[in-house]
Amino acid sequence: MIPQSHLEVGVRIRIGQHYGTIRYIGEVANTDGEWIGVEWDDPQRGKHSGTVNGVEYFQTRAENAGSMIRPEKIPTFWTLLEAIHDKYIVTKDTLLLDAEMMKEVQKQLHASLFEVVGMEKVGGKQSNLNHLVDVSVAYSPVNSAGDLSCFKSLHALDISATLLWNWKIVGDIMAQIPTLEEINLSNNRLVRPTDEEISSLVTKFHNLKKLILKKCALGSWAELVRLARMWPLLENLSLEDNNIRLITEESYEFALTQLHSLDLQNNQINSRDSIHALGYLPALQELSLNANGIEEISFPDCPHTEKTALFPKLQILYLRENPILDQCAAFNELDKLAALEHLTMDPDTRVSYEETVARVVGSIARLKMFNRSSITEKLRRDSECDMWKMYAVQWAHVRNDAQQLKAFFKSHRMYPRVMDRLGSPEHILPDNRKVSNMLNLHLLNERTGEMRQKKVPKRINLQTLENLIMKLFGPPDQNPLQLSLLDRKRDVRIPLDNHGKSLDFYSVEDQDTIVF
């Protein structure tokens, strides 16, 4: 246990379930003894902003997030070694208690063959700190390292929601455990180190490959990049839920040069410029931007035959829980990424899931997996064919205008690629020729051999047609008119004997001959 005499400004404390940071140590006017000024992580726990009876002792970032407490209210701290011993070391008393508990379970279950074996072996393995590979002491009151020389195999360490409060302590832990490559520091508040301290700590973190900093109130991307100079070989970084709103363009010459995976979910990174700024990370292969309020995906313009210079190595992208307004436009923009193979994204609720899949697969040329489902060659061919048909009419409208065609290919980058495989969609275009409601008929007087050409409505009935013929040729001498359709294809005559029917009832076509 670490005594309270180690208290200083910046130290983290926990009272009950409430975490806070010491901002002041000293006397308070008109009171006796020493007080500790605390800024609480949860402002609801506080009473003021660091000012008591008109005197300012410290400042809080959130209004009324501070309070004064007596030193004796603060529980004692643990070293990391003590926390690991408390959780992982099995004593003889513990083994005896466990054995008694197992026997009691045996009685209650009436399982006479249920034997208590191997407890000593399990205890021995747990007690041998040399063999520990993955350790978690989350939520324990750890605020210093202790002697960690006994850990010879430790690979991953979870020290989230502890009371660690500066990077020197974390560096001391890393330096004492050369095998340590992964560390979880989530829900901790670490004092901002100076540039000199960062330079002195670089050698401490030379083995660090994976770092989790979820809910650490980082806020600033520029500050994160400055801190990252301490982690020269870092490959995997999680910054979930840190209220990061703006990604600024930074130099990555000495920071994040080998970063392969970056988790930024649950922040507020949604502007075009911020997303573009992430594209300069030189080695980034996997990026999570889930739940960032992104409405639009847009990259710099480039011809449909080229890719953007941003995100040159990005293969995996997560975009779930973002209110993207136009998914088709987003898929078209994502096709600009040179290496994108895996995409995770909520489907558009306005269309079927199958249509969403067709759109994304048909739009992004290199995509191999969508929402964790593999994309087969058949699915790609079918999807591209669907897109080919979907935009055929738009293509037809602009194909003879060079500027409009260029704009069309900009908005539908996949179309030239699909046309190379499937050809021009001209033959599948709908027939927009105007259909006439009129027929050009040849009217032949069989007795005299006189023929006249007349345009009549398709739906003219035979009675009206007879009246028209009598007007053109004169009334018949004796017998009433008898009309027939001369079917030249079959060389037959079809009587037109139902005066109430129209010409289209008899399938009369343009340029047909009516004999009477």
mmCIF file of C-alpha atoms in Angstrom, residues 262-393:
data_model
loop_
_atom_site.group_PDB
_atom_site.id
_atom_site.type_symbol
_atom_site.label_atom_id
_atom_site.label_comp_id
_atom_site.label_asym_id
_atom_site.label_seq_id
_atom_site.Cartn_x
_atom_site.Cartn_y
_atom_site.Cartn_z
ATOM 1 C CA LEU A 262 -6.702 3.182 -35.808
ATOM 2 C CA ASP A 263 -10.017 3.112 -33.925
ATOM 3 C CA LEU A 264 -11.748 6.511 -33.747
ATOM 4 C CA GLN A 265 -15.329 5.399 -33.195
ATOM 5 C CA ASN A 266 -17.707 7.464 -31.053
ATOM 6 C CA ASN A 267 -15.980 10.785 -31.642
ATOM 7 C CA GLN A 268 -17.205 13.702 -33.785
ATOM 8 C CA ILE A 269 -14.891 13.418 -36.788
ATOM 9 C CA ASN A 270 -17.256 14.151 -39.655
ATOM 10 C CA SER A 271 -15.899 17.022 -41.740
ATOM 11 C CA ARG A 272 -14.374 16.505 -45.169
ATOM 12 C CA ASP A 273 -11.088 18.138 -44.119
ATOM 13 C CA SER A 274 -10.739 16.012 -40.986
ATOM 14 C CA ILE A 275 -11.261 12.770 -42.894
ATOM 15 C CA HIS A 276 -8.784 13.910 -45.541
ATOM 16 C CA ALA A 277 -6.202 14.700 -42.837
ATOM 17 C CA LEU A 278 -6.357 11.080 -41.642
ATOM 18 C CA GLY A 279 -5.475 10.041 -45.183
ATOM 19 C CA TYR A 280 -1.876 11.199 -44.700
ATOM 20 C CA LEU A 281 -1.076 8.514 -42.112
ATOM 21 C CA PRO A 282 1.592 6.664 -44.096
ATOM 22 C CA ALA A 283 1.044 3.037 -43.024
ATOM 23 C CA LEU A 284 -2.666 2.987 -42.089
ATOM 24 C CA GLN A 285 -4.402 -0.248 -43.178
ATOM 25 C CA GLU A 286 -7.481 -0.362 -40.918
ATOM 26 C CA LEU A 287 -9.679 2.549 -39.776
ATOM 27 C CA SER A 288 -12.846 2.670 -37.696
ATOM 28 C CA LEU A 289 -15.006 5.799 -37.985
ATOM 29 C CA ASN A 290 -18.179 4.236 -36.588
ATOM 30 C CA ALA A 291 -20.621 6.635 -34.907
ATOM 31 C CA ASN A 292 -18.968 9.925 -35.856
ATOM 32 C CA GLY A 293 -21.981 11.696 -37.346
ATOM 33 C CA ILE A 294 -20.629 11.448 -40.918
ATOM 34 C CA GLU A 295 -23.194 12.553 -43.516
ATOM 35 C CA GLU A 296 -21.022 12.637 -46.623
ATOM 36 C CA ILE A 297 -17.949 10.824 -47.953
ATOM 37 C CA SER A 298 -15.909 12.878 -50.392
ATOM 38 C CA PHE A 299 -12.338 12.720 -51.678
ATOM 39 C CA PRO A 300 -10.393 14.992 -54.037
ATOM 40 C CA ASP A 301 -11.385 14.794 -57.691
ATOM 41 C CA CYS A 302 -9.498 12.383 -59.900
ATOM 42 C CA PRO A 303 -10.241 10.726 -63.280
ATOM 43 C CA HIS A 304 -12.223 7.514 -63.167
ATOM 44 C CA THR A 305 -9.102 5.669 -64.306
ATOM 45 C CA GLU A 306 -7.063 6.909 -61.294
ATOM 46 C CA LYS A 307 -7.116 6.725 -57.472
ATOM 47 C CA THR A 308 -6.686 9.393 -54.817
ATOM 48 C CA ALA A 309 -3.323 9.787 -53.085
ATOM 49 C CA LEU A 310 -5.069 9.732 -49.675
ATOM 50 C CA PHE A 311 -5.140 6.496 -47.640
ATOM 51 C CA PRO A 312 -2.706 4.715 -49.984
ATOM 52 C CA LYS A 313 -2.651 1.497 -47.891
ATOM 53 C CA LEU A 314 -6.119 1.483 -46.303
ATOM 54 C CA GLN A 315 -7.701 -1.969 -46.735
ATOM 55 C CA ILE A 316 -10.379 -2.101 -44.006
ATOM 56 C CA LEU A 317 -12.894 0.663 -43.222
ATOM 57 C CA TYR A 318 -15.728 0.732 -40.665
ATOM 58 C CA LEU A 319 -18.496 3.311 -41.182
ATOM 59 C CA ARG A 320 -21.413 1.959 -39.140
ATOM 60 C CA GLU A 321 -23.864 4.204 -37.262
ATOM 61 C CA ASN A 322 -23.272 7.241 -39.475
ATOM 62 C CA PRO A 323 -26.208 9.145 -41.068
ATOM 63 C CA ILE A 324 -24.776 9.038 -44.604
ATOM 64 C CA LEU A 325 -27.262 10.852 -46.840
ATOM 65 C CA ASP A 326 -26.407 9.357 -50.246
ATOM 66 C CA GLN A 327 -24.920 5.880 -50.155
ATOM 67 C CA CYS A 328 -24.525 5.608 -53.926
ATOM 68 C CA ALA A 329 -22.405 8.769 -53.911
ATOM 69 C CA ALA A 330 -20.433 7.442 -50.930
ATOM 70 C CA PHE A 331 -19.698 4.139 -52.702
ATOM 71 C CA ASN A 332 -18.573 6.064 -55.775
ATOM 72 C CA GLU A 333 -16.154 8.111 -53.654
ATOM 73 C CA LEU A 334 -14.822 5.035 -51.843
ATOM 74 C CA ASP A 335 -13.876 3.584 -55.223
ATOM 75 C CA LYS A 336 -11.152 6.256 -55.277
ATOM 76 C CA LEU A 337 -9.265 4.459 -52.470
ATOM 77 C CA ALA A 338 -6.431 2.469 -53.996
ATOM 78 C CA ALA A 339 -6.366 -0.498 -51.576
ATOM 79 C CA LEU A 340 -9.855 -0.741 -50.005
ATOM 80 C CA GLU A 341 -10.958 -4.396 -49.720
ATOM 81 C CA HIS A 342 -13.220 -4.654 -46.636
ATOM 82 C CA LEU A 343 -16.096 -2.250 -45.877
ATOM 83 C CA THR A 344 -18.550 -2.325 -42.990
ATOM 84 C CA MET A 345 -21.516 0.023 -43.248
ATOM 85 C CA ASP A 346 -25.196 0.128 -42.313
ATOM 86 C CA PRO A 347 -27.498 -0.678 -45.272
ATOM 87 C CA ASP A 348 -29.764 1.988 -46.719
ATOM 88 C CA THR A 349 -33.175 1.388 -45.116
ATOM 89 C CA ARG A 350 -34.909 2.956 -48.140
ATOM 90 C CA VAL A 351 -33.947 0.036 -50.385
ATOM 91 C CA SER A 352 -33.596 -3.707 -49.909
ATOM 92 C CA TYR A 353 -30.377 -5.133 -48.473
ATOM 93 C CA GLU A 354 -29.820 -6.956 -51.773
ATOM 94 C CA GLU A 355 -29.913 -3.644 -53.646
ATOM 95 C CA THR A 356 -27.436 -2.103 -51.179
ATOM 96 C CA VAL A 357 -25.082 -5.026 -51.787
ATOM 97 C CA ALA A 358 -25.453 -4.661 -55.560
ATOM 98 C CA ARG A 359 -24.654 -0.960 -55.340
ATOM 99 C CA VAL A 360 -21.551 -1.319 -53.188
ATOM 100 C CA VAL A 361 -20.136 -4.345 -55.013
ATOM 101 C CA GLY A 362 -20.842 -2.848 -58.422
ATOM 102 C CA SER A 363 -19.278 0.494 -57.437
ATOM 103 C CA ILE A 364 -16.051 -0.416 -55.597
ATOM 104 C CA ALA A 365 -13.723 -2.337 -57.882
ATOM 105 C CA ARG A 366 -11.359 -3.986 -55.389
ATOM 106 C CA LEU A 367 -13.870 -4.789 -52.649
ATOM 107 C CA LYS A 368 -13.583 -8.344 -51.317
ATOM 108 C CA MET A 369 -15.845 -8.207 -48.256
ATOM 109 C CA PHE A 370 -18.925 -6.178 -47.287
ATOM 110 C CA ASN A 371 -20.337 -6.354 -43.759
ATOM 111 C CA ARG A 372 -18.179 -9.414 -43.072
ATOM 112 C CA SER A 373 -19.554 -11.351 -46.065
ATOM 113 C CA SER A 374 -17.197 -12.386 -48.841
ATOM 114 C CA ILE A 375 -17.850 -11.121 -52.352
ATOM 115 C CA THR A 376 -17.816 -13.885 -54.948
ATOM 116 C CA GLU A 377 -16.973 -13.363 -58.590
ATOM 117 C CA LYS A 378 -20.560 -14.233 -59.534
ATOM 118 C CA LEU A 379 -21.904 -11.618 -57.139
ATOM 119 C CA ARG A 380 -19.514 -9.049 -58.627
ATOM 120 C CA ARG A 381 -20.571 -9.865 -62.201
ATOM 121 C CA ASP A 382 -24.269 -9.755 -61.303
ATOM 122 C CA SER A 383 -23.863 -6.491 -59.375
ATOM 123 C CA GLU A 384 -21.965 -4.815 -62.184
ATOM 124 C CA CYS A 385 -24.653 -5.934 -64.622
ATOM 125 C CA ASP A 386 -27.330 -4.430 -62.350
ATOM 126 C CA MET A 387 -25.437 -1.116 -62.250
ATOM 127 C CA TRP A 388 -24.953 -1.255 -66.039
ATOM 128 C CA LYS A 389 -28.715 -1.503 -66.504
ATOM 129 C CA MET A 390 -29.548 0.978 -63.720
ATOM 130 C CA TYR A 391 -27.623 3.880 -65.267
ATOM 131 C CA ALA A 392 -28.085 3.021 -68.959
ATOM 132 C CA VAL A 393 -30.690 5.727 -69.575
#
